[in-house]
Structures are given as C-alpha cells and as structure tokens.
Coordinates of C-alpha atoms and ligand atoms in Angstrom, one line a residue:
M1 CA 13.3 25.5 -2.4
N2 CA 10.5 24.5 -4.6
L3 CA 7.1 23.0 -3.7
F4 CA 8.3 19.4 -4.0
N5 CA 11.2 20.0 -1.6
F6 CA 8.9 21.9 0.7
I7 CA 6.6 18.9 0.9
K8 CA 9.4 16.4 1.3
S9 CA 11.0 18.3 4.1
N10 CA 7.7 18.6 5.9
L11 CA 6.1 15.2 5.4
P12 CA 7.9 12.0 6.5
I13 CA 7.6 9.5 3.6
A14 CA 6.9 6.6 6.0
D15 CA 3.9 8.5 7.5
V16 CA 2.3 8.9 4.1
I17 CA 3.0 5.4 2.8
S18 CA 1.8 3.9 6.1
E19 CA -1.7 5.2 5.2
H20 CA -1.6 2.7 2.3
I21 CA 0.4 -0.3 3.5
T22 CA 1.7 -1.5 6.9
L23 CA 5.4 -0.8 7.1
K24 CA 7.6 -2.9 9.4
P25 CA 11.0 -1.8 10.5
A26 CA 13.8 -3.8 8.8
G27 CA 17.1 -2.4 9.9
T28 CA 17.3 1.2 8.9
Y29 CA 14.6 0.7 6.3
M30 CA 10.9 -0.2 6.5
K31 CA 9.4 -2.9 4.5
G32 CA 5.9 -3.9 3.4
S33 CA 3.7 -5.4 0.6
C34 CA 4.0 -3.5 -2.6
P35 CA 0.8 -1.6 -3.6
F36 CA 1.9 -1.6 -7.2
H37 CA 2.2 -5.3 -7.9
S38 CA 0.7 -8.3 -6.2
E39 CA 3.2 -10.2 -4.2
K40 CA 3.6 -12.6 -1.3
T41 CA 6.9 -11.4 0.0
G42 CA 7.3 -7.8 1.1
S43 CA 9.7 -6.4 -1.5
F44 CA 8.6 -2.8 -1.0
T45 CA 11.3 -0.9 0.8
V46 CA 11.2 2.6 2.2
S47 CA 14.2 4.6 3.5
P48 CA 12.9 7.1 6.0
H49 CA 16.3 8.8 6.1
R50 CA 16.6 9.2 2.4
D51 CA 12.9 9.9 1.7
I52 CA 12.7 7.3 -1.0
F53 CA 11.1 4.0 -1.8
Y54 CA 12.0 1.1 -4.0
C55 CA 10.2 -2.2 -4.8
F56 CA 12.6 -5.1 -5.5
G57 CA 9.7 -6.9 -7.2
C58 CA 8.4 -4.4 -9.8
H59 CA 11.2 -1.9 -9.5
E60 CA 8.9 1.0 -8.9
S61 CA 10.8 3.7 -7.1
G62 CA 10.6 7.4 -6.2
D63 CA 9.9 9.8 -3.4
V64 CA 6.7 10.6 -1.5
I65 CA 5.3 12.6 -4.4
G66 CA 6.1 9.9 -6.9
F67 CA 4.4 7.4 -4.7
I68 CA 1.1 9.4 -4.6
A69 CA 1.4 10.1 -8.3
K70 CA 1.6 6.4 -9.1
L71 CA -1.1 5.5 -6.7
E72 CA -3.6 8.1 -7.8
N73 CA -2.6 7.8 -11.4
C74 CA -1.9 11.6 -11.6
T75 CA 1.0 13.9 -12.4
Q76 CA 3.7 14.8 -9.9
I77 CA 2.2 18.3 -9.6
E78 CA -1.2 17.0 -9.0
A79 CA 0.2 14.6 -6.4
A80 CA 2.1 17.5 -4.7
K81 CA -1.2 19.5 -4.5
L82 CA -3.0 16.5 -3.1
L83 CA -0.4 16.0 -0.4
T84 CA -0.5 19.7 0.6
E85 CA -4.3 19.6 0.9
R86 CA -4.5 16.2 2.6
Y87 CA -1.9 16.9 5.2
N88 CA -2.8 20.5 5.6
L89 CA 0.7 21.7 4.7
Q90 CA 1.0 25.4 4.3
P91 CA 3.6 26.1 1.6
P92 CA 4.7 29.7 1.3
E93 CA 2.6 31.6 -1.3
E94 CA 5.5 32.1 -3.7
L95 CA 6.0 28.4 -4.0
L96 CA 2.3 27.9 -5.0
K97 CA 2.5 30.7 -7.5
E98 CA 5.4 29.0 -9.3
T99 CA 3.5 25.7 -9.6
P100 CA 1.4 25.3 -12.7
T101 CA -2.3 24.7 -12.3
T102 CA -3.9 21.3 -12.7
E103 CA -7.1 20.6 -14.5
T104 CA -7.3 16.8 -14.8
L105 CA -7.5 16.3 -11.1
D106 CA -10.1 19.0 -10.6
K107 CA -13.0 16.8 -11.5
K108 CA -12.1 14.1 -9.0
K109 CA -11.4 16.7 -6.3
K110 CA -14.7 18.4 -7.0
Y111 CA -16.5 15.1 -6.7
F112 CA -15.0 14.3 -3.3
Q113 CA -15.7 17.8 -2.2
L114 CA -19.4 17.5 -3.2
C115 CA -19.7 14.2 -1.4
E116 CA -18.2 15.7 1.7
L117 CA -20.8 18.5 1.6
V118 CA -23.6 16.1 1.2
T119 CA -22.3 14.1 4.2
E120 CA -22.1 17.3 6.2
W121 CA -25.7 18.3 5.3
C122 CA -27.1 14.8 6.0
H123 CA -25.3 14.7 9.3
K124 CA -26.6 18.1 10.4
T125 CA -30.1 17.1 9.3
L126 CA -29.9 13.9 11.3
L127 CA -29.0 15.7 14.5
K128 CA -32.1 17.9 14.1
S129 CA -34.5 15.0 13.3
S130 CA -35.9 13.3 16.4
K131 CA -37.5 10.4 14.4
A132 CA -34.2 9.5 12.7
M133 CA -32.2 9.9 15.9
D134 CA -34.7 7.9 17.9
Y135 CA -34.4 5.1 15.4
L136 CA -30.6 5.0 15.7
T137 CA -30.7 5.3 19.5
D138 CA -33.2 2.4 19.6
R139 CA -30.8 0.3 17.5
G140 CA -28.0 1.0 19.9
F141 CA -26.0 3.6 17.9
T142 CA -24.0 5.8 20.3
S143 CA -23.5 9.5 19.6
D144 CA -19.8 8.8 19.3
T145 CA -20.5 6.2 16.5
I146 CA -22.8 8.6 14.7
K147 CA -20.0 11.2 14.8
T148 CA -17.2 8.8 13.9
Y149 CA -18.9 7.5 10.8
S150 CA -20.6 10.9 10.0
I151 CA -24.0 9.1 9.8
G152 CA -26.8 11.2 8.4
Y153 CA -30.4 11.4 7.4
F154 CA -31.8 12.5 4.1
P155 CA -35.4 13.7 4.7
G156 CA -38.0 13.3 2.0
G157 CA -39.8 16.0 -0.1
Q158 CA -39.1 19.0 -2.1
R159 CA -38.1 21.1 0.9
S160 CA -35.3 18.8 1.6
I161 CA -34.1 18.8 -2.0
K162 CA -34.1 22.6 -2.0
S163 CA -32.3 22.7 1.4
L164 CA -29.5 20.5 0.1
T165 CA -29.2 22.4 -3.2
S166 CA -28.8 25.7 -1.5
F167 CA -26.4 24.2 1.0
I168 CA -24.0 23.1 -1.8
Q169 CA -24.5 26.4 -3.7
K170 CA -22.6 28.2 -1.0
E171 CA -19.5 26.2 -2.1
G172 CA -20.1 26.9 -5.8
F173 CA -21.9 23.7 -6.7
I174 CA -25.2 23.5 -8.6
A175 CA -28.0 20.9 -8.7
L176 CA -26.5 19.5 -11.9
D177 CA -23.5 18.4 -9.9
L178 CA -25.7 16.4 -7.6
M179 CA -27.4 14.8 -10.6
N180 CA -24.0 13.9 -12.1
A181 CA -23.1 12.3 -8.8
N182 CA -26.4 10.4 -8.9
I183 CA -27.4 11.9 -5.6
L184 CA -30.4 13.6 -7.3
Q185 CA -32.4 12.3 -10.2
E186 CA -34.8 13.8 -12.6
G187 CA -38.4 12.9 -12.0
K188 CA -41.4 13.8 -14.2
K189 CA -41.7 17.3 -12.9
T190 CA -39.2 17.7 -10.1
L191 CA -35.9 16.5 -8.9
Y192 CA -35.9 13.7 -6.3
S193 CA -33.3 11.6 -4.5
P194 CA -33.2 7.8 -4.1
F195 CA -31.8 8.5 -0.7
E196 CA -34.9 10.3 0.6
E197 CA -36.2 9.0 3.9
R198 CA -33.2 6.9 4.5
I199 CA -30.4 6.8 7.1
I200 CA -27.3 7.8 5.3
F201 CA -24.0 5.9 5.8
P202 CA -21.3 7.9 4.0
I203 CA -18.7 5.8 2.4
T204 CA -15.1 6.9 2.2
D205 CA -12.2 5.6 0.1
N206 CA -9.4 3.9 1.8
I207 CA -7.8 7.2 2.8
G208 CA -10.9 8.8 4.1
Q209 CA -12.2 10.9 1.2
F210 CA -16.0 10.7 1.0
C211 CA -16.9 9.1 -2.3
A212 CA -20.4 7.4 -2.0
F213 CA -23.4 6.8 0.2
G214 CA -25.3 3.9 1.5
G215 CA -28.9 4.6 2.4
R216 CA -31.0 2.4 4.7
V217 CA -34.8 2.6 5.0
F218 CA -36.0 3.0 8.6
L219 CA -39.6 4.1 8.6
P220 CA -42.2 1.5 9.5
H221 CA -44.1 0.2 6.4
D222 CA -41.4 1.5 4.0
D223 CA -41.4 -1.3 1.5
R224 CA -38.7 -0.1 -0.8
P225 CA -35.5 -2.2 -0.9
K226 CA -33.8 -2.1 2.5
Y227 CA -30.5 -0.6 1.1
Y228 CA -29.7 1.8 -1.7
N229 CA -26.1 2.4 -2.5
S230 CA -24.5 5.0 -4.8
K231 CA -23.9 3.7 -8.3
E232 CA -20.4 3.1 -9.4
N233 CA -18.6 5.9 -11.2
P234 CA -15.0 6.7 -12.2
F235 CA -14.3 7.8 -8.6
F236 CA -16.1 5.0 -6.8
T237 CA -15.8 1.3 -7.4
K238 CA -17.2 -1.2 -4.9
G239 CA -14.7 -3.8 -5.7
S240 CA -11.8 -1.8 -4.3
I241 CA -13.4 0.0 -1.4
L242 CA -13.7 -1.3 2.1
F243 CA -16.1 0.5 4.4
G244 CA -14.4 1.7 7.6
L245 CA -10.8 1.0 6.5
N246 CA -9.8 4.6 7.1
I247 CA -11.2 4.6 10.6
A248 CA -9.9 1.1 11.4
K249 CA -6.4 1.6 10.0
R250 CA -4.6 2.4 13.2
A251 CA -6.2 -0.4 15.2
I252 CA -5.4 -2.8 12.4
Q253 CA -1.8 -1.8 12.2
S254 CA -1.3 -2.2 15.9
S255 CA -3.2 -5.5 16.3
N256 CA -1.9 -6.9 13.0
Y257 CA -5.3 -8.5 12.2
I258 CA -8.5 -7.4 10.5
I259 CA -12.1 -8.5 11.0
L260 CA -14.0 -8.6 7.8
V261 CA -17.8 -8.4 7.8
E262 CA -20.3 -8.1 5.0
G263 CA -21.9 -4.7 5.5
Y264 CA -21.6 -1.4 7.1
T265 CA -24.1 -2.0 9.9
D266 CA -22.1 -5.0 11.1
C267 CA -18.9 -3.0 10.8
I268 CA -20.3 -0.2 13.0
A269 CA -21.7 -2.7 15.5
L270 CA -18.4 -4.4 15.9
R271 CA -16.6 -1.2 16.5
Q272 CA -19.1 -0.2 19.2
Y273 CA -18.3 -3.5 20.9
G274 CA -14.6 -2.7 20.9
Y275 CA -13.4 -4.4 17.7
Q276 CA -12.0 -1.3 16.2
N277 CA -10.1 -3.2 13.5
T278 CA -13.2 -4.1 11.6
V279 CA -13.9 -3.3 7.9
A280 CA -16.8 -4.3 5.6
T281 CA -17.3 -4.9 1.9
L282 CA -20.3 -2.9 0.6
G283 CA -22.8 -5.7 0.7
T284 CA -20.9 -7.4 -2.2
A285 CA -18.5 -10.3 -2.5
C286 CA -15.0 -9.8 -1.2
T287 CA -12.9 -9.4 -4.4
P288 CA -9.3 -10.4 -4.9
E289 CA -8.6 -6.7 -5.0
H290 CA -10.1 -6.2 -1.5
L291 CA -7.9 -9.0 -0.2
T292 CA -4.8 -7.5 -1.8
I293 CA -5.6 -4.1 -0.2
L294 CA -6.2 -5.7 3.2
S295 CA -3.0 -7.7 3.0
R296 CA -1.0 -4.5 2.9
Y297 CA -2.2 -3.7 6.4
A298 CA -2.1 -6.9 8.4
D299 CA -1.0 -10.5 8.4
V300 CA -4.3 -12.2 9.5
L301 CA -7.8 -11.7 8.3
Y302 CA -10.8 -13.0 10.3
V303 CA -13.8 -13.5 8.1
L304 CA -17.0 -12.9 10.1
Y305 CA -20.0 -13.5 7.9
D306 CA -23.6 -14.4 8.7
G307 CA -24.1 -17.9 10.0
D308 CA -26.8 -18.6 7.3
S309 CA -26.1 -20.5 4.1
A310 CA -25.5 -17.3 2.0
G311 CA -22.8 -16.2 4.4
Q312 CA -21.2 -19.7 4.4
K313 CA -21.3 -19.8 0.6
A314 CA -19.5 -16.4 0.4
I315 CA -16.7 -17.8 2.6
L316 CA -16.4 -20.8 0.4
R317 CA -16.0 -18.5 -2.6
L318 CA -13.3 -16.6 -0.8
T319 CA -11.3 -19.8 -0.4
E320 CA -10.7 -19.8 -4.1
S321 CA -9.4 -16.3 -4.4
C322 CA -7.2 -16.2 -1.2
W323 CA -4.1 -17.9 -2.5
N324 CA -2.4 -15.0 -4.2
V325 CA -2.4 -12.8 -1.1
N326 CA 0.2 -12.7 1.5
M327 CA -2.2 -13.0 4.4
E328 CA -3.7 -15.8 6.6
L329 CA -7.4 -16.1 6.4
K330 CA -9.4 -17.5 9.3
V331 CA -13.1 -18.1 9.7
I332 CA -15.1 -17.0 12.8
G333 CA -18.0 -19.4 13.1
L334 CA -21.5 -18.2 14.0
S335 CA -24.4 -20.5 14.3
S336 CA -26.8 -20.6 11.4
Q337 CA -29.4 -18.2 13.0
E338 CA -26.8 -15.6 14.0
D339 CA -25.4 -12.5 12.3
P340 CA -22.5 -10.6 13.8
A341 CA -24.6 -7.6 15.1
S342 CA -27.3 -9.8 16.7
F343 CA -24.7 -12.1 18.2
L344 CA -23.0 -9.1 20.0
M345 CA -26.3 -7.5 21.0
Q346 CA -27.3 -10.7 22.7
G347 CA -24.2 -10.5 24.9
G348 CA -22.0 -12.8 22.8
S349 CA -18.3 -12.4 23.0
L350 CA -16.1 -12.8 19.9
K351 CA -12.9 -13.3 21.8
P352 CA -13.2 -17.1 22.3
L353 CA -14.5 -17.4 18.7
I354 CA -11.4 -15.6 17.5
E355 CA -9.2 -17.9 19.5
Q356 CA -10.9 -21.0 18.1
A357 CA -11.1 -19.7 14.5
H358 CA -10.0 -22.2 11.9
G359 CA -8.0 -21.5 8.8
I360 CA -10.1 -21.0 5.8
V361 CA -8.9 -24.3 4.3
D362 CA -10.0 -26.3 7.3
F363 CA -13.3 -24.5 7.0
F364 CA -13.5 -25.5 3.4
I365 CA -12.7 -29.1 4.1
Q366 CA -15.1 -29.4 7.0
H367 CA -17.8 -27.8 5.0
S368 CA -17.4 -29.8 1.8
S369 CA -16.9 -33.1 3.6
S370 CA -20.0 -33.0 5.8
D371 CA -22.1 -36.1 5.2
F372 CA -19.2 -37.6 3.2
S373 CA -20.0 -41.1 4.3
Q374 CA -23.6 -40.8 3.1
K375 CA -22.6 -39.6 -0.4
T376 CA -22.7 -41.7 -3.5
L377 CA -19.4 -42.7 -5.0
K378 CA -19.6 -40.1 -7.7
Q379 CA -20.3 -37.4 -5.2
K380 CA -17.4 -38.6 -3.0
L381 CA -15.0 -38.4 -5.9
E382 CA -16.3 -34.9 -6.7
T383 CA -15.7 -33.8 -3.2
V384 CA -12.2 -35.2 -3.1
H385 CA -11.3 -33.5 -6.3
K386 CA -12.7 -30.2 -5.1
I387 CA -10.7 -30.4 -1.9
I388 CA -7.5 -31.5 -3.7
D389 CA -7.9 -28.6 -6.0
I390 CA -7.9 -26.2 -3.0
I391 CA -5.0 -28.0 -1.2
R392 CA -2.9 -27.9 -4.3
Q393 CA -2.9 -24.1 -4.2
I394 CA -1.4 -23.9 -0.7
P395 CA 2.1 -22.5 -1.4
D396 CA 3.8 -24.1 1.5
Q397 CA 4.8 -27.8 1.1
L398 CA 4.6 -28.7 4.8
K399 CA 1.3 -27.0 5.3
R400 CA 0.0 -28.8 2.2
D401 CA 1.0 -32.2 3.7
M402 CA -0.6 -31.3 7.0
V403 CA -3.9 -30.3 5.5
L404 CA -3.8 -33.4 3.3
Q405 CA -3.3 -35.5 6.5
E406 CA -6.3 -33.8 8.1
T407 CA -8.4 -34.4 5.1
A408 CA -7.4 -38.1 5.0
V409 CA -8.6 -38.4 8.6
T410 CA -11.8 -36.4 8.1
L411 CA -12.8 -38.3 5.0
N412 CA -11.5 -41.6 6.2
V413 CA -9.5 -42.1 3.0
P414 CA -5.9 -43.3 3.0
F415 CA -3.3 -40.5 3.0
D416 CA -1.3 -42.1 0.1
T417 CA -4.4 -42.1 -2.1
L418 CA -4.9 -38.4 -1.6
A419 CA -1.2 -37.7 -2.1
K420 CA -1.4 -39.5 -5.4
E421 CA -4.4 -37.4 -6.5
L422 CA -2.5 -34.2 -5.4
R423 CA 0.5 -35.1 -7.5
K424 CA -1.8 -35.7 -10.5
A425 CA -3.4 -32.3 -9.9
H426 CA 0.0 -30.7 -9.6
Q427 CA 1.0 -31.8 -13.0
K428 CA -1.7 -29.5 -14.3
Q429 CA 0.4 -26.8 -12.5
R430 CA -0.8 -23.4 -11.7
P431 CA 0.7 -20.6 -13.8
V432 CA 3.7 -19.1 -12.2
D433 CA 3.2 -15.6 -11.0
P434 CA 6.4 -13.7 -11.9
A435 CA 6.0 -11.7 -8.7
D436 CA 6.5 -14.9 -6.7
N437 CA 10.1 -14.6 -7.4
A438 CA 10.3 -11.0 -6.5
N439 CA 13.1 -11.4 -4.0
E440 CA 15.2 -13.2 -6.5
N441 CA 15.3 -10.0 -8.4
E442 CA 16.9 -8.4 -5.4
P443 CA 20.5 -7.8 -6.2
A444 CA 22.3 -9.7 -3.6
P445 CA 25.1 -7.5 -2.3
N446 CA 27.6 -10.4 -2.3
K447 CA 27.2 -10.8 -6.0
W448 CA 28.0 -7.1 -6.6
T449 CA 31.1 -6.2 -8.4
I450 CA 33.6 -4.1 -6.5
E451 CA 32.7 -1.1 -8.8
D452 CA 29.0 -1.4 -7.7
K453 CA 30.0 -1.5 -4.1
F454 CA 32.4 1.4 -4.4
F455 CA 29.7 3.5 -6.1
S456 CA 27.0 2.6 -3.7
S457 CA 29.0 3.3 -0.7
L458 CA 30.0 6.7 -2.1
I459 CA 26.3 7.5 -2.5
V460 CA 25.4 6.3 0.9
L461 CA 28.2 8.2 2.5
F462 CA 28.5 11.2 0.3
E463 CA 27.4 13.7 2.9
K464 CA 30.2 12.6 5.1
I465 CA 33.1 12.3 2.8
D466 CA 35.1 14.6 0.5
I467 CA 33.8 13.2 -2.7
A468 CA 36.0 15.3 -4.9
K469 CA 38.9 13.1 -3.9
Y470 CA 37.3 10.3 -5.9
T471 CA 37.2 12.1 -9.2
F472 CA 39.8 9.6 -10.5
A473 CA 37.3 6.8 -10.3
I474 CA 34.9 8.3 -12.9
E475 CA 36.9 6.9 -15.8
L476 CA 37.2 3.5 -14.2
L477 CA 33.4 3.0 -14.0
N478 CA 30.9 2.1 -16.7
S479 CA 27.6 3.8 -17.3
P480 CA 25.2 4.5 -15.8
I481 CA 27.2 4.8 -12.6
K482 CA 30.0 6.6 -14.4
Q483 CA 27.7 9.5 -15.3
L484 CA 26.1 9.5 -12.0
L485 CA 29.4 9.9 -10.1
Q486 CA 30.5 12.6 -12.4
L487 CA 27.2 14.5 -11.8
L488 CA 27.5 14.0 -8.1
I489 CA 31.0 15.3 -7.9
E490 CA 30.1 18.4 -10.1
K491 CA 27.0 19.2 -8.0
K492 CA 28.9 18.8 -4.8
K493 CA 31.6 21.1 -6.1
N494 CA 29.1 23.8 -6.8
N495 CA 27.3 23.3 -3.6
P496 CA 29.3 21.7 -0.8
E497 CA 26.2 21.6 1.4
L498 CA 24.3 19.5 -1.1
T499 CA 22.0 16.9 0.6
F500 CA 21.0 13.6 -0.7
R501 CA 17.4 14.7 -1.1
E502 CA 18.5 17.8 -3.2
F503 CA 20.8 15.7 -5.4
W504 CA 18.2 13.0 -5.9
S505 CA 15.5 15.5 -7.0
T506 CA 17.8 17.0 -9.7
L507 CA 18.1 13.6 -11.4
D508 CA 15.9 12.3 -14.3
K509 CA 13.5 9.4 -13.6
D510 CA 15.9 6.6 -14.7
S511 CA 18.8 8.0 -12.7
Q512 CA 16.6 8.4 -9.7
Q513 CA 15.6 4.7 -10.0
E514 CA 19.2 3.7 -10.3
V515 CA 20.3 5.6 -7.3
T516 CA 17.3 4.5 -5.2
K517 CA 17.9 0.9 -6.0
R518 CA 21.5 1.1 -5.0
V519 CA 20.9 3.0 -1.8
L520 CA 18.1 0.7 -0.7
S521 CA 19.8 -2.6 -1.5
F522 CA 23.1 -1.7 -0.1
N523 CA 23.7 -1.8 3.6
Q524 CA 22.7 1.6 4.7
Q525 CA 25.0 1.6 7.7
V526 CA 28.1 1.5 5.7
L527 CA 30.8 2.6 8.1
K528 CA 33.7 4.7 7.0
E529 CA 35.9 1.6 7.8
D530 CA 33.9 -0.5 5.4
F531 CA 34.3 2.2 2.8
E532 CA 38.1 2.2 3.2
L533 CA 38.2 -1.6 2.6
I534 CA 36.0 -1.2 -0.5
L535 CA 38.1 1.7 -1.7
N536 CA 41.3 -0.3 -1.3
K537 CA 40.0 -3.3 -3.2
F538 CA 38.7 -1.0 -5.9
S539 CA 42.0 0.9 -6.3
K540 CA 44.1 -2.3 -6.2
K541 CA 42.0 -3.7 -9.0
H542 CA 42.4 -0.6 -11.1
W543 CA 45.9 0.4 -9.9
K544 CA 47.5 0.2 -13.3
N545 CA 44.9 2.4 -14.8
I546 CA 44.9 4.8 -11.9
V547 CA 48.7 5.2 -12.3
A548 CA 48.5 5.7 -16.1
N549 CA 45.6 8.1 -15.8
T550 CA 47.4 10.1 -13.1
K551 CA 50.6 10.3 -15.2
Q552 CA 48.6 11.6 -18.1
K553 CA 46.9 14.2 -15.9
I554 CA 50.3 15.2 -14.4
K555 CA 51.6 15.7 -17.9
V556 CA 48.8 18.0 -18.8
A557 CA 49.1 19.9 -15.5
Q558 CA 52.9 20.3 -16.0
E559 CA 52.3 21.7 -19.5
N560 CA 49.9 24.2 -18.0
N561 CA 52.5 25.0 -15.3
D562 CA 49.9 24.1 -12.7
S563 CA 52.2 22.9 -10.0
Q564 CA 49.4 22.9 -7.4
Q565 CA 47.5 20.4 -9.4
V566 CA 50.6 18.2 -9.9
T567 CA 51.1 18.1 -6.1
L568 CA 47.4 17.3 -5.5
L569 CA 47.4 14.4 -8.1
L570 CA 50.6 12.9 -6.6
R571 CA 49.3 13.2 -3.1
N572 CA 46.0 11.5 -3.9
M573 CA 47.8 8.7 -5.6
Q574 CA 50.2 8.3 -2.7
D575 CA 47.3 8.3 -0.2
L576 CA 45.6 5.5 -2.1
K577 CA 48.8 3.4 -2.2
E578 CA 49.6 3.9 1.5
K579 CA 46.1 2.8 2.4
F580 CA 46.3 -0.5 0.7
I581 CA 49.7 -1.1 2.1
T582 CA 48.4 -0.7 5.6
T583 CA 45.3 -2.8 5.0
D584 CA 47.5 -5.5 3.5
K585 CA 49.4 -5.7 6.7
S586 CA 46.3 -5.9 8.8
E587 CA 44.8 -8.7 6.6
Ligands
LIG1 ZN1 6.2 -3.7 -6.5

C-alpha cells in the first residue's frame, strides 16, 4: 500500500468529482459536463466501481488523484496531499514518510491558510463588537447567516493591526505575509488596511478555501467607496469565482437550478429567504468562465439582477456569451425600482417570478424590440439584425424557428422575411467548436473489432475469470492491447488477488488512458455469457493461427519433455473448439 492507494481506497471518486461537477447516474457509470474542455454534451464519465474517469470529448482520463492534479494544475504528489488534507484522511505515518515533500504548492497552501486565519480573526472580532453586530442585526442578518458565511469585522486603528498581526504570528505568519496578500498596506509611518472599519465578507473558491475578502462600509458618514474587494492575485481571479457556490452546492445539485445574483449581499439575503441555491459574481460581469463552471452543476440558471437599467444591460450582455454552455438561462424580472434584497424584504415572493421566468432570448427580443413601431427604418433594420444575430446562435433548429416565429409576431414582420435574413446570417457561419462533436469521438461499441471486444471484456471481467487461460490470445492481438494483456496476465500470475485498481496504478500514463477508455466505453455489465460469445467469435476468427501456434508450443514442450504442458495446451484448445461447436448449435 502506498499513499495513492490509501487515498483511493478511502475516498470514493464520485464524491470528490461531485464537488466540481454534477454527476448523474448513467447505468453503472456517472456522467457530467467535463471540467477540462467546454462542451454541450456530457462526455465526462466516471466509474465509481473502478475509481477512474474518462472524457470522450478531450480524452482526459485518470483516477481521483489525477483528476485533482489536472484541476489544480499540480503534481500527483501535491494532489494526493491536497486530498488528504481536504478530506481529513489520516494516512499511516509510514506512508507519509515515503512521500516526497512538495514545495511548489506550499505558497498557494500558505495563502489559503493565511486567508482562513484572517477570516477567523475578523469573525471573532465581529462577535465582540456591538456596533458592527447591531448594524448586521438591523439589516436582518441572522446569527446563522453570520456563521455560515463567516462574516466578520475589521476594526480601525493600530491596535487592530497589532491584534491581527499577533494572531497570525501564532501560526508562523508575519506582517509581510499580510502585505503580500494585500490585506495590509504600507502607509507613511505605519501599516494600515483598506479593510479597516468595514464589515468583512470572506470569499472562498468553489471548493470552500478562503481566498479573498469583500469589505463593506457601514458607519454613518463613511464616504469611502461602499465596497472594497481584494485585488486579484495568482490564487484569486474574480472571473472564475462565484460567491457562495461552495455553500450552495448541495442545494443546487438537488434542485438542478441556480439563482445568479450580482453581489454577495443579495446572495446572502436570498439564502436567508430560503433560496439556498443562490450564488453571486463579485460585483463584476458574469464571464463565460462563470457560466461554464455553473453549467457543471445544474441545467437551469435563473438570472436575478437589479431591475434598473444597469442590471438589465448586464443581462443583455449575458445573452451574447451564453451559447457555448450546456445550460438554459432564464431571467427573473424585477421592476425597475427593485433589487433582489429589497424585493424580498418587502415581503415579495420569488416563486411566482421563477415560474413565469422567460428564456434569456425572449428577454432579449422583448427588450430590443420595445418601441419598435416608433423607430425609424434604419433603427428597425438594426434591431432586426441584432435579434437575428442572437437567434442564429441557438443550436437547436426547432427552437430557432419558434423564436423566429415569436419575433415575427412581436415585431409585426413577416416570418419569411426574418427567415431569409437568418439564412443570410447563417452563411457567415459561426466557427465550429470541435468539442461540439465530442460524442462522435466516442468509440461506438458496435464498430469495435472482435479483438477490441475480446480485450475489453477480459479487462472488465478479469477479477472473475482465470485470465491465464487466455495467454494464447496475446500473439493474436496488435499493440497496444497486446502488451497490456501480456502485462495483465503476468501481474495476475504473480499476484492472483490483484485488483483492477492495483493493476491500473502500475501502468504508465498512456496505458492507463487506454485501459480507462476501454473500460468506460464498453458495457460494464458484461456477463460471463456475453464473454463466452465474444471469446467464440474471437477464436473462430483466429482458429488457424491458434492451431498453428499451439502446435508450435506443443513441439517445444515435447522437446523439453514437459508432458504436463502438452496436456494443458491440448486441453485448452479442445475447450475452445467445444465451446464454439455448442454455440453454433444454439445459434
Ligand atoms: Zn473533456
């Protein structure tokens, strides 16, 4: 047992991957949207029984450690360490001692650790400050919310800076670390923090590691900008982080929809009102990357932005970047004076609004065609072209026609005229995304050669069958499966108890990918009977060679006076022959 096998036997692969994408059962596997390439069809496949994953779109494959290594862009050893820490696994001391130390990940780990300490300090400070607590209570924050989001308070003044510095020193950090993390800055004579006298909203990455802070002013007459957010750094990029995702994840996965708001205070308010599947961008536009991340967790996204014109413009911008994600976007409409938090506080209910929510395309068309009849001809043409440009990106033909029909009615323009415009626009063609055809790369089992089927069923069943009996097949196969079968038979001979996981982990990267692809694209529930049929077809096809090879081996065995081997070879050949005689009869 080494550290890798320890982790794999203690950590179900589906549990870890579910933190990053929503997996849905598909037979004996689980499927979801690939986190490593952008796709519309879920090509990412996980085998919980075999502890491996494979993407039929981008061919990325591996085990749970490989998954984290790829995702975090780190080495396997670093990934293994991350997993043991994150899931609080306690590997035996001797396994840890054998594992080399890692330096590259240390910086990142230290940064997260520092942010966690700052969070802890601010949270403790908040609980002791009546003015900050009063402010939050007045604004309707419950103590449960304050705890769930680890909300804090950063008091002003040198005493506060000293208190924080000595708090982090206990864990081996120094003031310079806080400066590097942009939590403290150098003033003329002393250190100060831009977060002073602000309510602190700690920001976590999508798996819950503290990585940044949002600070909001709250004292009367504080005329600094309302919000101050951590600056971006190598471990924190706003364009890929969604506030509250880690907390909302379970609710999102069970409801299969997400509510997206514009800032953390709206997100927190929605959760307090029972909408636990809410996330927020960090006061910035929702990027295609945000959408891609969200599409891994649910099928529908409800956009709930402020009712004012800035909010509406942000939704219109979203229409342009939503085509490459495998998710339906709907818009929850608020009146122009409302924002999500105020709407809920005044007793509004989102439920009917969610039910009435329109698709983002409808929203776009309604919005761009308002006052259409009052527009000049030039403006009318511009509007039509703008709408056509959006419609043409709808991937589904039927849906495209339906939206076109609606547009025709809304604008009072003949359908045929619009259809002609659409065809013209189509000739400009959008570039083909290779990932669109992801599933075409999936080797269809019915196109498989009998050799492929034979090898894959051996791999799938190898814990249940006496694989040594199939040694004869090695020379009938081509590489790479030839070498893989040879290796498998050898390993099983040395260790009859060999499990799939152990076999897999001894292979090099290419062989792992080869085996993973075959296991995951082959029907995993190959029954022994199926195998018999495959075996018969395989041996019939290669019968001449099997006979010739066996004769050759018998000759060698006879020369060595190995009568036992001669008997075994003859019996195996007889077995094969008998089998296909009986299946011939039954056919
Ligand atoms: Zn992929």
